[in-house]
Amino acid sequence: MGERADVPFRDRGSAMSDRPRRADARRNQAALLDAAAKVFVASGVEAPIRAIAAEAGVGTATIYRHFPTRADLIVAVYRHQIEACAEAGPRFLAEGPTPHAALGRWIDLFVDFLVTKHGLAAALRSDGAQFEALHAHFLDRLVPVCAALLDAAADAGEVRAGPTALEVLRGVGNLCIGAEDPDYDARKVVGVLVAGLAA
């Protein structure tokens, strides 16, 4: 894969092109993190870096330059997916067709997010502060999104008022425990919870 792998991330050109280069770098890094997430889902967070590099179409040197340790890469993937999940909430609400449907769609995405995180806690156990910072970021970004969806659905008379966003997220998280069991369909069970929120 060699030298070609480094081209998307190389800093070159005039100062006038800084902004397009930064946008390209962000897109390339997002694509790399998406590739890493895909490999983690298939093979776990201990998957070889070369497998991630192959999925991303870059060299391993590119990955190590941006993420010197495996924990750095895992944290970046985790934060990237938190942002994607947070940004999806308002979009789903705008797309409709109803706030309750948007809530269900977003919770499906949240379930997918949780199910991809097998091995994360173990991988980060050696750095408690790093894990705590991730957990705080997780709550800061996703609780308000879930609350906005719940409020919109309650205002539309589609869900019962009462359960808080944090309670819903924790409930979903608890239902996703054991999702690695092929005989357990976390999304199906979470669907029962979402249906139970209906007014």
CSV table of C-alpha atoms in Angstrom, one decimal:
chain,number,residue,atom,x,y,z
A,1,MET,CA,0.0,0.0,0.0
A,2,GLY,CA,3.0,2.2,0.6
A,3,GLU,CA,3.3,5.8,-0.3
A,4,ARG,CA,-0.1,6.2,-1.9
A,5,ALA,CA,-1.6,5.8,1.6
A,6,ASP,CA,-0.1,9.0,2.9
A,7,VAL,CA,-1.3,11.3,0.1
A,8,PRO,CA,-4.8,12.2,1.5
A,9,PHE,CA,-3.3,13.3,4.8
A,10,ARG,CA,-0.2,15.2,3.5
A,11,ASP,CA,0.0,18.9,4.1
A,12,ARG,CA,0.9,20.6,0.8
A,13,GLY,CA,-0.1,23.5,-1.5
A,14,SER,CA,-0.5,27.2,-0.8
A,15,ALA,CA,-2.1,28.9,2.2
A,16,MET,CA,-5.1,29.6,0.0
A,17,SER,CA,-5.9,25.9,-0.2
A,18,ASP,CA,-5.7,25.3,3.6
A,19,ARG,CA,-9.5,25.2,4.0
A,20,PRO,CA,-10.2,22.6,1.3
A,21,ARG,CA,-7.2,20.6,2.5
A,22,ARG,CA,-8.6,20.6,6.1
A,23,ALA,CA,-12.0,19.6,4.8
A,24,ASP,CA,-10.4,16.8,2.8
A,25,ALA,CA,-8.4,15.7,5.8
A,26,ARG,CA,-11.6,15.5,7.9
A,27,ARG,CA,-13.4,13.5,5.3
A,28,ASN,CA,-10.4,11.1,5.0
A,29,GLN,CA,-10.1,10.7,8.7
A,30,ALA,CA,-13.9,10.0,9.0
A,31,ALA,CA,-13.6,7.4,6.3
A,32,LEU,CA,-10.7,5.8,8.2
A,33,LEU,CA,-12.7,5.8,11.4
A,34,ASP,CA,-15.7,4.3,9.6
A,35,ALA,CA,-13.4,1.5,8.3
A,36,ALA,CA,-12.0,0.9,11.7
A,37,ALA,CA,-15.5,0.7,13.2
A,38,LYS,CA,-16.5,-1.9,10.5
A,39,VAL,CA,-13.5,-4.0,11.3
A,40,PHE,CA,-14.1,-3.8,15.0
A,41,VAL,CA,-17.7,-5.0,14.5
A,42,ALA,CA,-16.5,-7.9,12.5
A,43,SER,CA,-13.4,-8.9,14.4
A,44,GLY,CA,-13.4,-7.0,17.7
A,45,VAL,CA,-11.3,-4.2,19.0
A,46,GLU,CA,-8.1,-6.4,18.9
A,47,ALA,CA,-8.3,-6.7,15.1
A,48,PRO,CA,-5.0,-6.3,13.4
A,49,ILE,CA,-4.2,-2.8,12.3
A,50,ARG,CA,-3.3,-4.1,8.9
A,51,ALA,CA,-6.9,-5.3,8.5
A,52,ILE,CA,-8.2,-1.7,9.3
A,53,ALA,CA,-5.6,-0.3,6.9
A,54,ALA,CA,-6.8,-2.7,4.1
A,55,GLU,CA,-10.4,-1.8,4.8
A,56,ALA,CA,-9.6,2.0,4.6
A,57,GLY,CA,-7.4,1.6,1.6
A,58,VAL,CA,-4.4,3.2,3.4
A,59,GLY,CA,-1.1,2.1,4.7
A,60,THR,CA,-0.6,1.1,8.3
A,61,ALA,CA,1.8,4.1,8.7
A,62,THR,CA,-1.1,6.4,8.1
A,63,ILE,CA,-3.0,4.9,10.9
A,64,TYR,CA,-0.1,5.0,13.3
A,65,ARG,CA,0.7,8.6,12.4
A,66,HIS,CA,-2.8,9.7,13.5
A,67,PHE,CA,-3.4,7.1,16.2
A,68,PRO,CA,-0.1,6.1,17.8
A,69,THR,CA,-1.7,3.5,20.1
A,70,ARG,CA,-4.7,1.1,19.7
A,71,ALA,CA,-6.4,2.9,22.6
A,72,ASP,CA,-6.1,6.2,20.6
A,73,LEU,CA,-7.8,4.6,17.6
A,74,ILE,CA,-10.6,3.0,19.7
A,75,VAL,CA,-11.3,6.3,21.5
A,76,ALA,CA,-11.4,8.1,18.1
A,77,VAL,CA,-13.8,5.5,16.7
A,78,TYR,CA,-16.0,5.7,19.7
A,79,ARG,CA,-16.1,9.6,19.7
A,80,HIS,CA,-16.8,9.5,15.9
A,81,GLN,CA,-19.7,7.2,16.3
A,82,ILE,CA,-21.1,9.3,19.2
A,83,GLU,CA,-21.1,12.3,17.0
A,84,ALA,CA,-22.8,10.4,14.1
A,85,CYS,CA,-25.5,9.2,16.5
A,86,ALA,CA,-26.0,12.7,18.0
A,87,GLU,CA,-26.2,14.3,14.6
A,88,ALA,CA,-28.8,11.8,13.4
A,89,GLY,CA,-31.4,12.7,16.0
A,90,PRO,CA,-32.4,16.1,14.6
A,91,ARG,CA,-32.2,14.8,11.1
A,92,PHE,CA,-34.6,11.9,11.8
A,93,LEU,CA,-37.0,14.3,13.5
A,94,ALA,CA,-37.0,16.5,10.5
A,95,GLU,CA,-37.5,13.6,8.1
A,96,GLY,CA,-40.5,12.3,10.0
A,97,PRO,CA,-43.0,10.9,9.4
A,98,THR,CA,-43.8,11.3,13.2
A,99,PRO,CA,-41.7,12.1,16.3
A,100,HIS,CA,-42.4,8.6,17.6
A,101,ALA,CA,-41.1,7.1,14.4
A,102,ALA,CA,-38.0,9.3,14.6
A,103,LEU,CA,-37.5,8.2,18.2
A,104,GLY,CA,-37.7,4.5,17.2
A,105,ARG,CA,-35.4,5.0,14.2
A,106,TRP,CA,-32.8,6.8,16.4
A,107,ILE,CA,-33.0,4.1,19.1
A,108,ASP,CA,-32.3,1.5,16.4
A,109,LEU,CA,-29.2,3.5,15.5
A,110,PHE,CA,-28.3,3.7,19.2
A,111,VAL,CA,-28.6,-0.1,19.5
A,112,ASP,CA,-26.3,-0.5,16.5
A,113,PHE,CA,-23.9,1.9,18.2
A,114,LEU,CA,-23.9,-0.1,21.5
A,115,VAL,CA,-23.6,-3.5,19.8
A,116,THR,CA,-20.4,-2.4,18.1
A,117,LYS,CA,-18.7,-1.6,21.4
A,118,HIS,CA,-17.9,-5.1,22.5
A,119,GLY,CA,-14.4,-5.1,24.1
A,120,LEU,CA,-14.2,-1.3,24.4
A,121,ALA,CA,-14.2,-1.2,28.2
A,122,ALA,CA,-11.6,-4.0,28.4
A,123,ALA,CA,-9.4,-2.2,25.9
A,124,LEU,CA,-9.5,1.0,27.9
A,125,ARG,CA,-9.3,-0.5,31.3
A,126,SER,CA,-5.7,0.5,31.7
A,127,ASP,CA,-6.6,4.2,31.4
A,128,GLY,CA,-9.5,4.9,33.7
A,129,ALA,CA,-9.4,8.7,33.1
A,130,GLN,CA,-9.7,8.2,29.3
A,131,PHE,CA,-12.7,5.9,29.7
A,132,GLU,CA,-14.4,8.3,32.2
A,133,ALA,CA,-13.9,11.1,29.7
A,134,LEU,CA,-15.5,9.1,27.0
A,135,HIS,CA,-18.4,8.2,29.2
A,136,ALA,CA,-19.0,11.9,30.1
A,137,HIS,CA,-18.8,12.8,26.4
A,138,PHE,CA,-21.3,10.0,25.6
A,139,LEU,CA,-23.8,11.4,28.1
A,140,ASP,CA,-23.2,15.0,27.2
A,141,ARG,CA,-23.9,14.4,23.5
A,142,LEU,CA,-26.6,11.7,23.5
A,143,VAL,CA,-28.8,12.4,26.5
A,144,PRO,CA,-30.0,15.8,25.1
A,145,VAL,CA,-30.7,14.3,21.7
A,146,CYS,CA,-32.8,11.5,23.2
A,147,ALA,CA,-34.6,14.1,25.4
A,148,ALA,CA,-35.4,16.2,22.4
A,149,LEU,CA,-36.9,13.2,20.6
A,150,LEU,CA,-38.9,12.2,23.7
A,151,ASP,CA,-40.2,15.7,24.2
A,152,ALA,CA,-41.3,16.0,20.6
A,153,ALA,CA,-43.1,12.7,20.7
A,154,ALA,CA,-44.7,13.6,24.1
A,155,ASP,CA,-45.8,17.0,22.7
A,156,ALA,CA,-47.4,15.2,19.7
A,157,GLY,CA,-49.3,12.9,22.2
A,158,GLU,CA,-47.4,9.8,20.9
A,159,VAL,CA,-45.5,8.8,24.0
A,160,ARG,CA,-46.3,8.9,27.7
A,161,ALA,CA,-44.6,11.6,29.7
A,162,GLY,CA,-42.5,10.3,32.5
A,163,PRO,CA,-39.4,8.3,31.5
A,164,THR,CA,-36.3,10.6,31.3
A,165,ALA,CA,-33.8,10.4,28.4
A,166,LEU,CA,-31.2,9.0,30.7
A,167,GLU,CA,-33.6,6.3,32.0
A,168,VAL,CA,-34.4,5.3,28.4
A,169,LEU,CA,-30.8,5.2,27.3
A,170,ARG,CA,-29.9,3.1,30.4
A,171,GLY,CA,-32.8,0.8,29.7
A,172,VAL,CA,-31.7,0.3,26.1
A,173,GLY,CA,-28.1,-0.2,27.2
A,174,ASN,CA,-29.2,-2.9,29.7
A,175,LEU,CA,-31.2,-4.7,27.0
A,176,CYS,CA,-28.1,-4.8,24.8
A,177,ILE,CA,-26.1,-6.7,27.3
A,178,GLY,CA,-25.4,-10.1,25.9
A,179,ALA,CA,-26.0,-9.0,22.3
A,180,GLU,CA,-23.0,-11.1,21.2
A,181,ASP,CA,-25.2,-14.2,21.8
A,182,PRO,CA,-26.5,-15.1,18.3
A,183,ASP,CA,-29.8,-16.3,19.9
A,184,TYR,CA,-30.5,-12.9,21.4
A,185,ASP,CA,-31.9,-10.1,19.2
A,186,ALA,CA,-31.3,-6.9,21.1
A,187,ARG,CA,-33.1,-4.8,18.6
A,188,LYS,CA,-36.2,-6.9,18.8
A,189,VAL,CA,-36.3,-6.6,22.6
A,190,VAL,CA,-35.6,-2.9,22.5
A,191,GLY,CA,-38.5,-2.6,20.1
A,192,VAL,CA,-40.8,-3.8,22.8
A,193,LEU,CA,-39.4,-1.0,25.1
A,194,VAL,CA,-40.0,1.6,22.4
A,195,ALA,CA,-43.6,0.3,21.8
A,196,GLY,CA,-44.2,0.5,25.5
A,197,LEU,CA,-43.4,4.2,25.5
A,198,ALA,CA,-46.4,4.8,23.3
A,199,ALA,CA,-49.2,6.8,24.8
